């Protein structure tokens, strides 16, 4: 009989028999509720752990309504407003949703708000503006004609944005709006402590408290038509409050300006090179959140239950790769798995006993509707995630939503049964076993470790035209037999580069936190990296690496990469070196045109020694350059697909001068990957596609043989008794 | 019998009969020599003016060899050199051609050279470097490890680059190298004055002295393989000298640094926003050149001859649209006509009695070879130039090269006969007559008037991937029934915007002199432009107009344009306004996909009021926005073709709120244009293609009728007795 366990099943009241059946078929050992579903008592008595969703700072409107002065806050910026005379009226709420936010007139606007001349960049003196709270209008006096002005204003957040989204999307009608309250404030702080104590007593059946989540929601703002206006999965704007700003001043010794949060209207997007002020604020909030969350988690533990958190929604300040996370003392983290990178984001989380991936599709009517086949999304999701699981498995998998919907699709139920079995098989084989890695790569950007597996992301796992050509890097790496680390410019400046790193990747758009912008003018950073490459390191630049206009260069590592980008200033210089190599190690397994995604224009080589691997449309998209004992590889963009994963892998082995070592536990066919586990004398050959594949396989000694794999197959081979044995 | 005149024929010794025949058939009234050909005495006695090419500062090697201390100079920058220890040797001549340039060790290198740390941007103290002139090497001491260094060094220019190019291209073997000498220096100054006096006496047959050109060649540098390494048709680097630098200091009151000329290795490319220092240097040299040239031109006039100059080669300092040009007192300017824009560049030159366009193809073996049809290039060239001639004709046309080659292609001889007749017909009809213009447009950039019809150009009329999407603006305008003016940011700041301007175009790549870069942070500039648009002006931005990252905007005129470019900082902001209009005035005559050339990525609209005319690939490429009483139109790029010329025309009339006025002297078919001359009661309908065309024609009252035109046809219509009369 097959093993059960490591799987969480969403259930719902009135669905007992089917739940029993699926517990059996999928091997579930835990049941959960979801947003909109409840577990009835009969379900709670089944042989499974019970997960119960717990909202800390919303979903308690009886309290919140009575204490509206403890509402959460949100800093917002008005539209740009043009002064056409010396008086300008700014209706700062224009474009915002009055059901979500309400201007805070209780805390002195002259202290907490700012009016900025966005043409000159100057702060407008407080004496030069007045407020008409009746009309939600700021009146600016002595305005400069044809300058643009913005108002930064503090609002109360009066509707939790996740509930709002579900409410609007699912047409919940007159269901009450969840009002988020702020645990930094006295009554709220006491309320959440008291409430959970009672709740824990009242919910004896619950084995695992699933915090969804703690205190502050990522920034999610709606427009005046109730549609999403701004979404930043990492945003701290909704964690501010007068109290927080005062406490910050006390803690850090200086006061934040509203502009430190507003940030020209970019609200410290993770794409912005973070200011010291914002990094201080993050640190300050993380410390606070971790302490406060710990006290709730402690209570859960005291009641004999486990505490896990959902990685999302009100997760601001809990960053699992941040320095305060371990203090919280959580038992586990559960997160949504959109692909391989998001799986690794979850599975690598330290300081917890277990991680759980919530797989797609979510059991909602958008996917589970007549005429749609949910197996397609499930298969895509599983094959993407499986690559990452082979490197570092989550400990559990699960689903969410209405089980009654999923149950109507028998082929889906069959397919998940297969996933569950395959997952447990993999997990039981490799959990805790270090997989073979051919080299170690570090992703270098402004964020480093705290944003491990979270670079280039706007809203969790959503596609954006401007990011997919970079997200492919993480997705490629998520299932690749290399070790991955995330390091920041500050790490390099402070600690240098660890000796175990073979390859550094710097990728992204000019000026962003990922490419690095102004960081590259730091002499310590640039010389450390140059020296490291020169002495044998492998550097890979993707997009606009090390880009900032300075002293005749755009890419500050142009010398190491052997290429630069033409900004139109050096058009007078002939580009006569640009000739494509006939064959190259990096592009060897690839057939047809390489997909560079959004790609990059106007890249040219600096000298004839640059190896040009792809040249088309009058520009270079793929090249390599010897630099001392090291190498610099340039790639114009890397959306995820199997060929690009292979391209990146070859680029890394080439950059690191480890060309020969590529052919250990290696498949010639990019659709196939090999993961080896020397400690248990096994390796797995996996077919990442839903089609049959053939490949030459190279074992750990570099000996090769041919295989054929059925769609999606994993073939396990014993190292000591393999086909060559 | 047909009229003769207004045409210059290249001839050559031993080609008398054929020359007579072509004088007759093409109606030539002047004969010229070319580089490599001479006119024999029998030719000089024909009934035609004789043009003789005159080189001022080269082609006199007997003098130059004896006075190598008066050679011209060139400032050059070495490659970037990486310091891997605290001592760095820089072989600064690496990559340069020792037959062209030779380091100047005579003038104290510690005074005239610079060593720059390009990593920190700091100047290296003179005490920290030494020179080994035997090895053309600078030795830098106390170098910072893994910083890059460059050496800026002064060289003698020992071979005129145009002669070098012709020499190498035509395999002239051991023909002596023309050594350029510098008229700023004493002996050279005297030499050129004396020489021309003798020459004028000895060349009685010459009617017109064709200066090719005066003193300083545009920057043209060759690499160590004798191939072009750097070419800037506007470059001043070859006009420097120790004497010039000293005189500059005396004149302007401060000393230039080598870096003011070297400019990070960009050498003040016209794409660089010019520094005050460089503008001062240009002014200083122009004044000098105009004075010196005047004295030669005066001598020509004293001898009873005419003086014209060739617009190219050693033309630096003579800028025909500059403020010193008129001082020179030239009778005419002759320039090479590559297209409509270059024709206007010549035909609009002020302060001369006549202008002459040298048409293509040049009679050289590259075109006039067996199997090639030179008529194709001639026809393209003529149809492009004719559009511009209809707006403002040159006074003369001509050709260059070996007539004996052209004579071997009878169809070409026929075609030029047609061109000549058509040219004279147009010229006799419209010369001196102001054509009807529907509006006036100003091209706004850092250069303004001095670079009239010369924006976005690298090397005269050559195609570059990075410029063709902008050159199309000028090419479109060159034949369009609008008035065109070139204005600078300084003009706007100093004088505001003239009331006769209907439309302003700002176009180019971010940070360039054409887009404007740092200029857009000037409050006076930005508010003047905003106010002007707001009060009814039409603004057209192409590519990256008004672009510089500042206070939450990339395009500083984003408000007027209604769009901005996503730099990845505002990905969190939803772009929900992007919906294409169904039909729009601007795109009305266009069929099929618009060609935006290199185009622009990531343009999005700021609000729902932006009219999106073209949206594809998740971004806007064509839009319009009402701004007060004015409008801002955005175009992602505008390579020249007939549809894009129409697109620009419609954009201008729309931006200027003159939609109705478009339909005066207008053809519905973009392949056809109408030019009207109310003062002579005529208008011309021209077919710009080599195919038959049909069109609706709108006359001056807006009444319309249909026409059919044969390939290339010009149809003249009398305004008072036209088809509607």
PDB file of N, CA and C in Angstrom, chain B residues 369-412:
ATOM      1  N   UNK B 369      30.581  50.116 -63.159  1.00  0.00           N
ATOM      2  CA  UNK B 369      31.275  48.880 -63.493  1.00  0.00           C
ATOM      3  C   UNK B 369      30.308  47.992 -64.271  1.00  0.00           C
ATOM      4  N   UNK B 370      30.869  47.078 -65.001  1.00  0.00           N
ATOM      5  CA  UNK B 370      30.049  46.202 -65.828  1.00  0.00           C
ATOM      6  C   UNK B 370      29.033  45.454 -64.965  1.00  0.00           C
ATOM      7  N   UNK B 371      27.835  45.381 -65.451  1.00  0.00           N
ATOM      8  CA  UNK B 371      26.810  44.628 -64.723  1.00  0.00           C
ATOM      9  C   UNK B 371      26.017  45.478 -63.757  1.00  0.00           C
ATOM     10  N   UNK B 372      26.484  46.693 -63.485  1.00  0.00           N
ATOM     11  CA  UNK B 372      25.728  47.562 -62.577  1.00  0.00           C
ATOM     12  C   UNK B 372      25.014  48.638 -63.393  1.00  0.00           C
ATOM     13  N   UNK B 373      23.808  49.010 -62.924  1.00  0.00           N
ATOM     14  CA  UNK B 373      23.061  50.048 -63.626  1.00  0.00           C
ATOM     15  C   UNK B 373      23.073  51.336 -62.807  1.00  0.00           C
ATOM     16  N   UNK B 374      23.902  52.302 -63.184  1.00  0.00           N
ATOM     17  CA  UNK B 374      24.003  53.544 -62.400  1.00  0.00           C
ATOM     18  C   UNK B 374      22.730  54.380 -62.439  1.00  0.00           C
ATOM     19  N   UNK B 375      21.815  54.047 -63.354  1.00  0.00           N
ATOM     20  CA  UNK B 375      20.567  54.824 -63.433  1.00  0.00           C
ATOM     21  C   UNK B 375      19.749  54.650 -62.155  1.00  0.00           C
ATOM     22  N   UNK B 376      19.841  53.472 -61.567  1.00  0.00           N
ATOM     23  CA  UNK B 376      19.047  53.215 -60.352  1.00  0.00           C
ATOM     24  C   UNK B 376      19.405  54.213 -59.254  1.00  0.00           C
ATOM     25  N   UNK B 377      20.702  54.353 -58.991  1.00  0.00           N
ATOM     26  CA  UNK B 377      21.128  55.289 -57.946  1.00  0.00           C
ATOM     27  C   UNK B 377      20.797  56.728 -58.348  1.00  0.00           C
ATOM     28  N   UNK B 378      21.003  57.035 -59.623  1.00  0.00           N
ATOM     29  CA  UNK B 378      20.735  58.399 -60.100  1.00  0.00           C
ATOM     30  C   UNK B 378      19.269  58.765 -59.917  1.00  0.00           C
ATOM     31  N   UNK B 379      18.404  57.819 -60.186  1.00  0.00           N
ATOM     32  CA  UNK B 379      16.958  58.070 -60.094  1.00  0.00           C
ATOM     33  C   UNK B 379      16.540  58.252 -58.633  1.00  0.00           C
ATOM     34  N   UNK B 380      17.023  57.357 -57.787  1.00  0.00           N
ATOM     35  CA  UNK B 380      16.748  57.499 -56.341  1.00  0.00           C
ATOM     36  C   UNK B 380      17.194  58.861 -55.864  1.00  0.00           C
ATOM     37  N   UNK B 381      18.429  59.192 -56.235  1.00  0.00           N
ATOM     38  CA  UNK B 381      19.029  60.442 -55.782  1.00  0.00           C
ATOM     39  C   UNK B 381      18.209  61.636 -56.278  1.00  0.00           C
ATOM     40  N   UNK B 382      17.818  61.586 -57.539  1.00  0.00           N
ATOM     41  CA  UNK B 382      17.078  62.710 -58.112  1.00  0.00           C
ATOM     42  C   UNK B 382      15.685  62.834 -57.512  1.00  0.00           C
ATOM     43  N   UNK B 383      14.975  61.730 -57.379  1.00  0.00           N
ATOM     44  CA  UNK B 383      13.609  61.821 -56.839  1.00  0.00           C
ATOM     45  C   UNK B 383      13.617  62.299 -55.385  1.00  0.00           C
ATOM     46  N   UNK B 384      14.633  61.898 -54.615  1.00  0.00           N
ATOM     47  CA  UNK B 384      14.747  62.388 -53.234  1.00  0.00           C
ATOM     48  C   UNK B 384      15.056  63.871 -53.221  1.00  0.00           C
ATOM     49  N   UNK B 385      16.040  64.247 -54.032  1.00  0.00           N
ATOM     50  CA  UNK B 385      16.479  65.643 -54.030  1.00  0.00           C
ATOM     51  C   UNK B 385      15.402  66.557 -54.608  1.00  0.00           C
ATOM     52  N   UNK B 386      14.654  66.061 -55.586  1.00  0.00           N
ATOM     53  CA  UNK B 386      13.667  66.904 -56.257  1.00  0.00           C
ATOM     54  C   UNK B 386      12.608  67.419 -55.286  1.00  0.00           C
ATOM     55  N   UNK B 387      12.215  66.533 -54.341  1.00  0.00           N
ATOM     56  CA  UNK B 387      11.240  66.968 -53.330  1.00  0.00           C
ATOM     57  C   UNK B 387      11.737  68.246 -52.649  1.00  0.00           C
ATOM     58  N   UNK B 388      13.031  68.217 -52.288  1.00  0.00           N
ATOM     59  CA  UNK B 388      13.607  69.350 -51.568  1.00  0.00           C
ATOM     60  C   UNK B 388      13.781  70.560 -52.476  1.00  0.00           C
ATOM     61  N   UNK B 389      14.115  70.288 -53.737  1.00  0.00           N
ATOM     62  CA  UNK B 389      14.285  71.382 -54.709  1.00  0.00           C
ATOM     63  C   UNK B 389      12.978  72.158 -54.885  1.00  0.00           C
ATOM     64  N   UNK B 390      11.860  71.440 -54.807  1.00  0.00           N
ATOM     65  CA  UNK B 390      10.561  72.091 -54.950  1.00  0.00           C
ATOM     66  C   UNK B 390      10.322  73.108 -53.827  1.00  0.00           C
ATOM     67  N   UNK B 391      10.993  72.878 -52.688  1.00  0.00           N
ATOM     68  CA  UNK B 391      10.841  73.812 -51.567  1.00  0.00           C
ATOM     69  C   UNK B 391      11.863  74.930 -51.643  1.00  0.00           C
ATOM     70  N   UNK B 392      13.089  74.594 -52.005  1.00  0.00           N
ATOM     71  CA  UNK B 392      14.154  75.595 -52.058  1.00  0.00           C
ATOM     72  C   UNK B 392      15.251  75.011 -52.943  1.00  0.00           C
ATOM     73  N   UNK B 393      15.311  75.455 -54.194  1.00  0.00           N
ATOM     74  CA  UNK B 393      16.278  74.835 -55.110  1.00  0.00           C
ATOM     75  C   UNK B 393      17.713  75.293 -54.848  1.00  0.00           C
ATOM     76  N   UNK B 394      18.654  74.379 -55.083  1.00  0.00           N
ATOM     77  CA  UNK B 394      20.028  74.833 -55.272  1.00  0.00           C
ATOM     78  C   UNK B 394      20.031  75.603 -56.591  1.00  0.00           C
ATOM     79  N   UNK B 395      21.075  76.384 -56.798  1.00  0.00           N
ATOM     80  CA  UNK B 395      21.120  77.175 -58.029  1.00  0.00           C
ATOM     81  C   UNK B 395      21.745  76.415 -59.183  1.00  0.00           C
ATOM     82  N   UNK B 396      22.536  75.435 -58.825  1.00  0.00           N
ATOM     83  CA  UNK B 396      23.228  74.675 -59.856  1.00  0.00           C
ATOM     84  C   UNK B 396      23.262  73.213 -59.431  1.00  0.00           C
ATOM     85  N   UNK B 397      23.372  72.342 -60.401  1.00  0.00           N
ATOM     86  CA  UNK B 397      23.647  70.944 -60.081  1.00  0.00           C
ATOM     87  C   UNK B 397      24.933  70.545 -60.802  1.00  0.00           C
ATOM     88  N   UNK B 398      25.475  69.426 -60.415  1.00  0.00           N
ATOM     89  CA  UNK B 398      26.716  68.995 -61.045  1.00  0.00           C
ATOM     90  C   UNK B 398      27.035  67.571 -60.649  1.00  0.00           C
ATOM     91  N   UNK B 399      28.117  67.083 -61.230  1.00  0.00           N
ATOM     92  CA  UNK B 399      28.571  65.726 -60.918  1.00  0.00           C
ATOM     93  C   UNK B 399      30.074  65.767 -60.681  1.00  0.00           C
ATOM     94  N   UNK B 400      30.637  64.624 -60.265  1.00  0.00           N
ATOM     95  CA  UNK B 400      32.076  64.571 -60.034  1.00  0.00           C
ATOM     96  C   UNK B 400      32.631  63.216 -60.419  1.00  0.00           C
ATOM     97  N   UNK B 401      33.955  63.168 -60.631  1.00  0.00           N
ATOM     98  CA  UNK B 401      34.608  61.891 -60.931  1.00  0.00           C
ATOM     99  C   UNK B 401      35.103  61.841 -62.367  1.00  0.00           C
ATOM    100  N   UNK B 402      35.185  60.605 -62.886  1.00  0.00           N
ATOM    101  CA  UNK B 402      35.736  60.385 -64.222  1.00  0.00           C
ATOM    102  C   UNK B 402      34.617  60.374 -65.258  1.00  0.00           C
ATOM    103  N   UNK B 403      34.570  61.418 -66.082  1.00  0.00           N
ATOM    104  CA  UNK B 403      33.514  61.498 -67.090  1.00  0.00           C
ATOM    105  C   UNK B 403      33.619  60.329 -68.073  1.00  0.00           C
ATOM    106  N   UNK B 404      34.857  59.913 -68.306  1.00  0.00           N
ATOM    107  CA  UNK B 404      35.071  58.811 -69.252  1.00  0.00           C
ATOM    108  C   UNK B 404      34.366  57.537 -68.792  1.00  0.00           C
ATOM    109  N   UNK B 405      34.237  57.375 -67.508  1.00  0.00           N
ATOM    110  CA  UNK B 405      33.525  56.199 -66.986  1.00  0.00           C
ATOM    111  C   UNK B 405      32.029  56.320 -67.251  1.00  0.00           C
ATOM    112  N   UNK B 406      31.472  57.488 -66.919  1.00  0.00           N
ATOM    113  CA  UNK B 406      30.028  57.687 -67.065  1.00  0.00           C
ATOM    114  C   UNK B 406      29.616  57.568 -68.532  1.00  0.00           C
ATOM    115  N   UNK B 407      30.504  58.015 -69.385  1.00  0.00           N
ATOM    116  CA  UNK B 407      30.189  58.053 -70.821  1.00  0.00           C
ATOM    117  C   UNK B 407      29.934  56.655 -71.390  1.00  0.00           C
ATOM    118  N   UNK B 408      30.488  55.681 -70.715  1.00  0.00           N
ATOM    119  CA  UNK B 408      30.297  54.292 -71.180  1.00  0.00           C
ATOM    120  C   UNK B 408      28.894  53.753 -70.891  1.00  0.00           C
ATOM    121  N   UNK B 409      28.068  54.545 -70.198  1.00  0.00           N
ATOM    122  CA  UNK B 409      26.720  54.083 -69.828  1.00  0.00           C
ATOM    123  C   UNK B 409      25.683  55.003 -70.476  1.00  0.00           C
ATOM    124  N   UNK B 410      25.331  54.711 -71.737  1.00  0.00           N
ATOM    125  CA  UNK B 410      24.463  55.633 -72.489  1.00  0.00           C
ATOM    126  C   UNK B 410      23.115  55.883 -71.830  1.00  0.00           C
ATOM    127  N   UNK B 411      22.551  54.883 -71.145  1.00  0.00           N
ATOM    128  CA  UNK B 411      21.265  55.119 -70.483  1.00  0.00           C
ATOM    129  C   UNK B 411      21.415  56.111 -69.334  1.00  0.00           C
ATOM    130  N   UNK B 412      22.563  56.063 -68.723  1.00  0.00           N
ATOM    131  CA  UNK B 412      22.832  57.020 -67.651  1.00  0.00           C
ATOM    132  C   UNK B 412      22.955  58.425 -68.234  1.00  0.00           C
TER     133      UNK B 412
END
